[in-house]
XYZ file of C-alpha atoms in Angstrom:
440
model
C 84.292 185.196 86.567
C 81.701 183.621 89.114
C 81.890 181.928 92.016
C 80.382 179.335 90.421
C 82.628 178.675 87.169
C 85.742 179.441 90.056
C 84.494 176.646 91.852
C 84.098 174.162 88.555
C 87.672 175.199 87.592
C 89.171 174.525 90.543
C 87.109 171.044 91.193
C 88.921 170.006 87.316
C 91.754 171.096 88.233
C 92.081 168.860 91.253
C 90.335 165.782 89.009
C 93.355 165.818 86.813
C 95.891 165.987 89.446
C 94.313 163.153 91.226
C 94.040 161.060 88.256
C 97.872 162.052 87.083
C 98.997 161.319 90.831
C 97.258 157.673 90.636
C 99.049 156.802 87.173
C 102.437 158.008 88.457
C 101.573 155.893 91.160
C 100.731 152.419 89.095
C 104.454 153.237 87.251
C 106.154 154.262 89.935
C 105.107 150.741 91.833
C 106.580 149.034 88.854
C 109.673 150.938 89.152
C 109.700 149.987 92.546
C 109.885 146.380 91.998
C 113.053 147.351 89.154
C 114.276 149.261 92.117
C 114.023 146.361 94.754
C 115.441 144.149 91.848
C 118.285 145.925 91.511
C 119.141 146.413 94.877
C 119.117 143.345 96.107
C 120.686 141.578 93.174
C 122.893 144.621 91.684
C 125.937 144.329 91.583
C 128.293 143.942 94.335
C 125.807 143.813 96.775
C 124.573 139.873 95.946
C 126.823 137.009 95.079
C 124.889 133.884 93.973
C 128.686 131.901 94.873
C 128.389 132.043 98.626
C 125.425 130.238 100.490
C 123.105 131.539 102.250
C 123.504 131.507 106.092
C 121.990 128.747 108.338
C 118.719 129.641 110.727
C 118.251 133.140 111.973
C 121.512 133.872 110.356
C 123.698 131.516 112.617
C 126.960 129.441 110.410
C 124.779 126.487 110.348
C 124.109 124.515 106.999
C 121.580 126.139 104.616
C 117.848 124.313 105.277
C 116.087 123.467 101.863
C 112.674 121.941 101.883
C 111.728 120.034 99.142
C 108.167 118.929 98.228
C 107.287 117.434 94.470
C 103.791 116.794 92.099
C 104.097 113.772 90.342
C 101.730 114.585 87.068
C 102.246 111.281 84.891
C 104.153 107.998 85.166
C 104.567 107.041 81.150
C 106.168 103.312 81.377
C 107.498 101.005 83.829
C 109.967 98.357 81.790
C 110.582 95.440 82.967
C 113.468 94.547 80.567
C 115.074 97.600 81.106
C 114.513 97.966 84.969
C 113.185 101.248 84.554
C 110.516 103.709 84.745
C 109.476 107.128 83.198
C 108.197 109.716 85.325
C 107.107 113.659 84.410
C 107.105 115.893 87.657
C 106.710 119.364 89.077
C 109.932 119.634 91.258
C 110.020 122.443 94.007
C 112.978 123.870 96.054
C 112.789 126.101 99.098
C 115.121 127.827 101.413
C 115.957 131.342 102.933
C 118.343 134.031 102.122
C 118.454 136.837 104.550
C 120.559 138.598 101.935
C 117.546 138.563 99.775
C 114.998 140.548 101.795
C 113.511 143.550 100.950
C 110.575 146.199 101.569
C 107.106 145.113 100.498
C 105.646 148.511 100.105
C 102.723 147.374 102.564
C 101.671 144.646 101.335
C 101.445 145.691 97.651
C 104.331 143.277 96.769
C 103.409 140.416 97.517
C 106.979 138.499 95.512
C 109.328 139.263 93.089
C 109.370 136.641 90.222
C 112.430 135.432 88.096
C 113.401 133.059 85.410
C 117.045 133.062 85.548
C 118.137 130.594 87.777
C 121.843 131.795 87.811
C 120.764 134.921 89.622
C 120.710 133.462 92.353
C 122.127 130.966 94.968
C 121.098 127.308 93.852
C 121.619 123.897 95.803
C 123.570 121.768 93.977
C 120.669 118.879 93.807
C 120.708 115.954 91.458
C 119.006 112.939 91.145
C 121.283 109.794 92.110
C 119.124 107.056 89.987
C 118.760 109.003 87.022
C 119.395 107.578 83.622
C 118.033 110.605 81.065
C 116.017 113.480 81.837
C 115.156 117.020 80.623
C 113.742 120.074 81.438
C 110.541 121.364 79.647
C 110.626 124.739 76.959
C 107.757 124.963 74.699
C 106.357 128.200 75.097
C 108.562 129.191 77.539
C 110.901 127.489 79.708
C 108.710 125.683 82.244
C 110.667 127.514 85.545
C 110.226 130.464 87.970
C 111.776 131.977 91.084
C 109.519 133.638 93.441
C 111.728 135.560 96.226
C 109.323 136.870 99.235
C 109.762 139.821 101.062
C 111.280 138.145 104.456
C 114.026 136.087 101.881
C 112.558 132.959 101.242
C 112.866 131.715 97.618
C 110.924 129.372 96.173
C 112.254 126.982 93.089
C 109.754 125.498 90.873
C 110.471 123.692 87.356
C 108.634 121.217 85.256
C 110.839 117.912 84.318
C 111.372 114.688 82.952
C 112.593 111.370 84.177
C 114.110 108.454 83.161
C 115.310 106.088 86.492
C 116.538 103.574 87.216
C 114.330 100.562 89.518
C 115.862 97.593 89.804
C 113.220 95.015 90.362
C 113.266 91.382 91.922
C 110.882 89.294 89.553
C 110.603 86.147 91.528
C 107.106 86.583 91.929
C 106.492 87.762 88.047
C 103.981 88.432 87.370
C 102.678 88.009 90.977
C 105.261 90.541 92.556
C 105.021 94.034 93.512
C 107.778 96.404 92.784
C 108.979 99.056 94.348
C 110.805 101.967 92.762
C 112.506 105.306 94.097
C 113.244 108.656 93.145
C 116.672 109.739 95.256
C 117.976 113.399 95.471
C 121.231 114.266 96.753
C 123.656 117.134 96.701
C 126.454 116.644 94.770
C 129.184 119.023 96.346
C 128.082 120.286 99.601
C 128.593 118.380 102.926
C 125.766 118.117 105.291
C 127.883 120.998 106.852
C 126.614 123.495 105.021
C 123.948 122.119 103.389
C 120.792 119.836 104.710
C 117.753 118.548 102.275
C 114.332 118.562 104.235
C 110.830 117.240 102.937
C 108.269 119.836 103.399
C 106.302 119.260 106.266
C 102.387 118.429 106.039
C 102.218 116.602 102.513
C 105.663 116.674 100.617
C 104.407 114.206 97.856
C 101.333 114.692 95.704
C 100.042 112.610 92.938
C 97.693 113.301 89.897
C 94.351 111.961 90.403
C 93.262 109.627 88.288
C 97.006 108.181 87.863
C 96.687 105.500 84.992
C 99.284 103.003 84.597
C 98.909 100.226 81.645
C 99.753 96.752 83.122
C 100.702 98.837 86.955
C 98.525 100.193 89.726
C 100.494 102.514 92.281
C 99.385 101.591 95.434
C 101.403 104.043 98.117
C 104.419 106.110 98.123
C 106.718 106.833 101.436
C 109.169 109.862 102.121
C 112.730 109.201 103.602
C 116.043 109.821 104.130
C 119.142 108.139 102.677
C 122.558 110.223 103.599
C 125.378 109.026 102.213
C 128.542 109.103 103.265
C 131.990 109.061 101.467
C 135.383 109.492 101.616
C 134.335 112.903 101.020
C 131.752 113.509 103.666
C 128.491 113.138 104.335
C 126.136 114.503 102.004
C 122.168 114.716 102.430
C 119.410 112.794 100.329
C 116.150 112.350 100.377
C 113.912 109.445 98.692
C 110.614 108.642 97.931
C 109.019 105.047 96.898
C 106.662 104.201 94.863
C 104.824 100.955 95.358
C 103.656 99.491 92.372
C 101.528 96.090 92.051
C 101.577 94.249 88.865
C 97.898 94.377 87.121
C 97.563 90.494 87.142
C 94.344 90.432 84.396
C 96.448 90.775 81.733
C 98.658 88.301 82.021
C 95.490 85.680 83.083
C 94.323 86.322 79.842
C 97.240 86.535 77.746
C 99.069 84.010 79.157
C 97.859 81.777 82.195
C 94.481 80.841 79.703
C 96.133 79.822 76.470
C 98.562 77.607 78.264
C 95.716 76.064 79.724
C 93.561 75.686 76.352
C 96.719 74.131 74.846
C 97.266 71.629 77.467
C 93.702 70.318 77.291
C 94.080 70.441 73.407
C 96.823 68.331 73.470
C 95.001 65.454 75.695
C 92.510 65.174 72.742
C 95.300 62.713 71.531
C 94.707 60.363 74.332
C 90.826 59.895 72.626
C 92.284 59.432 69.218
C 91.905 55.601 67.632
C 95.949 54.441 68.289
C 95.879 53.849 64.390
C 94.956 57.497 63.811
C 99.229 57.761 63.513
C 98.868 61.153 61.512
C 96.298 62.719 63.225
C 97.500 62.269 67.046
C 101.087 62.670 65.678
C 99.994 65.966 63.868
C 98.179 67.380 66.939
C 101.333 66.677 69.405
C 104.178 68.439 67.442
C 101.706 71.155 66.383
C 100.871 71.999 70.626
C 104.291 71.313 71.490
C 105.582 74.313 68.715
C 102.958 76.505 69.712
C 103.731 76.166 73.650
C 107.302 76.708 72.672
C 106.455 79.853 70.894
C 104.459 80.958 73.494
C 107.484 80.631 76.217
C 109.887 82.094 74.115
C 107.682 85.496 73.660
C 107.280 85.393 77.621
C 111.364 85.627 77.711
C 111.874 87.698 75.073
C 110.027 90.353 77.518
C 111.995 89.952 80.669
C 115.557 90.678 81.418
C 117.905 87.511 81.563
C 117.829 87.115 85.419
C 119.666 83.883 86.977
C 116.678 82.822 89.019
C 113.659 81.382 88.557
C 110.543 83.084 87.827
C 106.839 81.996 88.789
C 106.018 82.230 84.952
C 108.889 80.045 84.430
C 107.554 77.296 86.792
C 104.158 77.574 84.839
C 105.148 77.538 81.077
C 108.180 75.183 82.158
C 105.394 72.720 83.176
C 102.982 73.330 80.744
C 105.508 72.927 78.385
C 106.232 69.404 80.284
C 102.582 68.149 79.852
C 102.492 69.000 76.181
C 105.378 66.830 75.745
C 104.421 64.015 77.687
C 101.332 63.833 75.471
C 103.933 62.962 72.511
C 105.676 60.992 74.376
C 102.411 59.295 75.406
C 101.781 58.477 72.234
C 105.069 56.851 70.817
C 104.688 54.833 73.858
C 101.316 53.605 72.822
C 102.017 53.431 69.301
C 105.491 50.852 70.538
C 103.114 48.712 72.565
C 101.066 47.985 69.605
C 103.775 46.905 67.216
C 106.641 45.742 69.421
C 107.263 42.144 68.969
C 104.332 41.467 66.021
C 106.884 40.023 64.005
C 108.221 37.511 66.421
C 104.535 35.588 67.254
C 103.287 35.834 63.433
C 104.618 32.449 62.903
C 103.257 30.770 66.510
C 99.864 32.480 65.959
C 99.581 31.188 61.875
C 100.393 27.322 63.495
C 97.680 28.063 66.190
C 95.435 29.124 63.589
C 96.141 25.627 61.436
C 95.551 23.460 64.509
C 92.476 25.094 65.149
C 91.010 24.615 61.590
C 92.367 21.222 61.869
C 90.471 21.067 64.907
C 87.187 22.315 63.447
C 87.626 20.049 60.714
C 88.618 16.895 62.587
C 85.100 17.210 64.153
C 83.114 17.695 61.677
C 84.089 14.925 59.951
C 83.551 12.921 63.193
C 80.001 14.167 63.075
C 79.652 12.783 59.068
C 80.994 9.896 59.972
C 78.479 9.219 63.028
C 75.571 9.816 60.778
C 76.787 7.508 57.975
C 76.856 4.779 60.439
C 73.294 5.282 61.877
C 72.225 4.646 58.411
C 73.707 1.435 57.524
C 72.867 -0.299 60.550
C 69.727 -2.763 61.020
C 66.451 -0.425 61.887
C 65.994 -3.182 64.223
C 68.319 -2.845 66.283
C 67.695 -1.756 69.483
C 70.873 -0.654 71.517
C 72.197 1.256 68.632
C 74.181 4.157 70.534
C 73.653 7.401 69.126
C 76.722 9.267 67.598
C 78.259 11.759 70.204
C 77.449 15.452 68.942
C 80.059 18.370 68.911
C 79.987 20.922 71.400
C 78.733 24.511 70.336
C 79.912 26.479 72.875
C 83.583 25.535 72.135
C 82.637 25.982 68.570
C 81.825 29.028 68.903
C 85.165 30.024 70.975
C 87.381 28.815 68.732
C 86.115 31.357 65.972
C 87.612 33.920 68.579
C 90.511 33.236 70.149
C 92.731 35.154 72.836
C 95.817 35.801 70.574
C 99.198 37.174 71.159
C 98.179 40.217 69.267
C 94.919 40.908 71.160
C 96.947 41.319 74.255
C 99.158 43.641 72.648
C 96.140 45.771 71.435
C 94.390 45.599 75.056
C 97.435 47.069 76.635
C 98.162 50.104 74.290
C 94.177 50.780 74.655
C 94.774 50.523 78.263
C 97.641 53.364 78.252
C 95.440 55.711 76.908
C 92.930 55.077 79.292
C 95.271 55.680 82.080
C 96.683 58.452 80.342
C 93.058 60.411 80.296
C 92.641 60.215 83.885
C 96.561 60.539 85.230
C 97.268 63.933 83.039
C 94.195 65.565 84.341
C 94.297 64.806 87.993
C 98.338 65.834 88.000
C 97.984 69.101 86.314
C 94.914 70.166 88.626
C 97.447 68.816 91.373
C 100.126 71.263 89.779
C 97.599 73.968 89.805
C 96.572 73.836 93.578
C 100.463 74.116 94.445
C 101.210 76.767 92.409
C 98.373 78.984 93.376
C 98.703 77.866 96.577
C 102.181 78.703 96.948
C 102.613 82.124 95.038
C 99.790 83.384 96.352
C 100.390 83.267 99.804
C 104.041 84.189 99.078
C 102.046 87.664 97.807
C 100.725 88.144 101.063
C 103.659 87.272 102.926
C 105.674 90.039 101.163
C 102.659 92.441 101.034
């Protein structure tokens, strides 16, 4: 054999021992992290009962940061007190126990999906109603352990919680709901709950809320103690103003329209009895429909609301419009029965009247022609006056002051409802309004 083909053999050779060398070394890196697996969580050498030990190993309490990504808020019920609320939740602490070799640099973390493989905290959330944890593909959790021991918790969840709300202002208020974790067993002793420092809270962009718009959130602190201990929280709340177009359109506007409708009344002829009659019940049922689907809505609180004031008033006006009515419709009639028989005998005297005169005026003219055409101070017959005539055809009856003052109520009642419920309005802008600032 040459030198040559020696020199090509050996050059193969060496190929394939480089290229079996780099495969044993891609398995044998995967083995490694079994390896580290295993002897860090093996058996007797890891139990996930005891915590881990406070910073740099002293007896202290366990330190576990806590930072969350708020992805959706579905629904915020008012009649419920409550709000929906789908999160990324993350845990993280260190556990010197957990350390291990990261073959310089190559591993970077080991990653697992059994929780119970590990120490936990024992966090819940204290204002929960419902909630559940995520599993379609997979189960929607990890733990990442780093090489110096720090393990990091992440898990996809859902909310239900409870925010009680103060609905004073409804629907000019601004609510403000939180989201409290706490541990349940251990004491502040052995275990603390930090946020995550730089920016513990983060929020989806583009955060749509129906009939809400989330204005801020804040991060604090609520420890509680018991007869038990003290054991750490942590809170965070959300700031939510009430979108206030809705409600000007769905509600605020119609109870307007139906006010005005029902002062059409007041331009109504008073004998128009089934028209202004019809219009008045029919505004009154419709305002008292629209109340009660305000109500049915909200909780049963023992306060006032601000929509109460407003359809409680409205409501008010549309009745006083009836009541408007019967009032006019009494003036009219009341007492018509009593004068019938006084304004019949001034009738008769007035014919007699009319006819008394002008049988004064035949008589006159009879005697002008029987007299002598020579006479000379004949005195000519006195002549009737036309103005009082002309009176007497229309006289100033009992009846025509009865008409004149139920006309005269409705002409009051056109200018009076008006100016009072734009009065009503300038208060109760004016007031709720700058009660929304004052709380803001």
């Amino acid at each position: 054999m040459g030198t040559g083909h020696y020199f090509w053999a050996l050059f193969y050779f060496a190929s394939l021992c480089s290229a079996s060398l780099a495969n044993n070394a891609k398995i044998n890196f995967r083995e490694k992290e079994k390896k580290v697996l295993d002897q860090i969580l093996g058996a007797g050498k890891y139990d996930a009962r005891i915590r881990p030990s406070g910073i740099n190993g002293t007896d202290g309490p366990a330190i576990v940061r806590i930072n969350l990504f708020v992805r959706s808020i579905m629904t915020i019920s008012d009649i419920k007190m409550e709000y929906s609320v789908q999160l990324t939740f993350r845990e993280q602490w260190t556990d010197e126990r957990l350390k291990f070799d990261d073959i310089q640099g190559r591993l970077k973390y080991l990653t697992l999906t059994e929780a119970n493989r590990v120490w936990m905290p024992d966090l819940f959330f204290s204002n929960e109603k419902e909630g559940h944890f995520h599993n379609i593909i997979m189960p929607n959790v990890y733990i990442r352990i780093f090489p110096n021991g720090s393990v990091l918790y992440s898990i996809r969840i859902s909310l239900t919680l409870a925010c009680p709300m103060n609905l004073k202002l409804y629907p000019l208020d601004r609510q403000i709901c939180s989201l409290r974790m706490a541990s349940y067993g251990w004491t502040t002793n052995d275990l603390v709950f930090l946020w995550k420092e730089g920016d513990p809270v983060q929020v989806v962009k583009n955060l749509h809320l129906p009939r809400f718009t989330l204005e801020k959130f804040l991060t604090d602190y609520c420890n509680s103690k018991t007869n038990t201990g003290e054991y750490s929280c942590l809170k965070v709340d959300l700031l939510f103003k009430r979108e206030f177009s809705y409600y000007l359109i769905q509600i605020y506007i119609p109870c307007c329209m139906l006010v005005i409708v029902s002062w059409v009344s007041f331009w109504l002829d008073q004998g128009a009895v089934p028209a202004r009659v019809s219009l008045g019940v029919t505004t009154l049922l419709t305002m008292a429909t629209q109340t009660s689907g305000i109500n049915a809505s909200l909780p049963p609180v023992s306060y006032t609301k601000a929509i109460d004031v407003w359809t409680g008033v409205c409501l008010t006006f549309v009745f006083g419009a009836l009541l408007e009515f019967a009032l006019v419709n009494y003036a009219s009639r009341s007492g018509l029965n009593k004068p019938n028989r006084a304004a019949d005998m001034h009738k008769e005297n007035l014919k007699k009247k009319r006819r008394d005169l002008e049988q004064a005026s035949l008589d006159a003219a009879s005697d002008l022609l029987d007299t002598d055409s020579n006479a000379t101070f004949a005195m000519p017959p006195k002549r009737p006056n036309c103005c009082k005539t002309w009176l007497s055809k229309f006289p100033t009856s009992w009846l025509d002051i009865q008409c004149s003052r139920s006309k005269r109520i409705d002409v009051i009642s056109r200018i009076t409802f008006p100016l009072v419920f734009a009065l009503f309005n300038l208060v109760y802008w004016s007031t709720y309004l700058f009660r929304e600032e004052e709380d803001e």
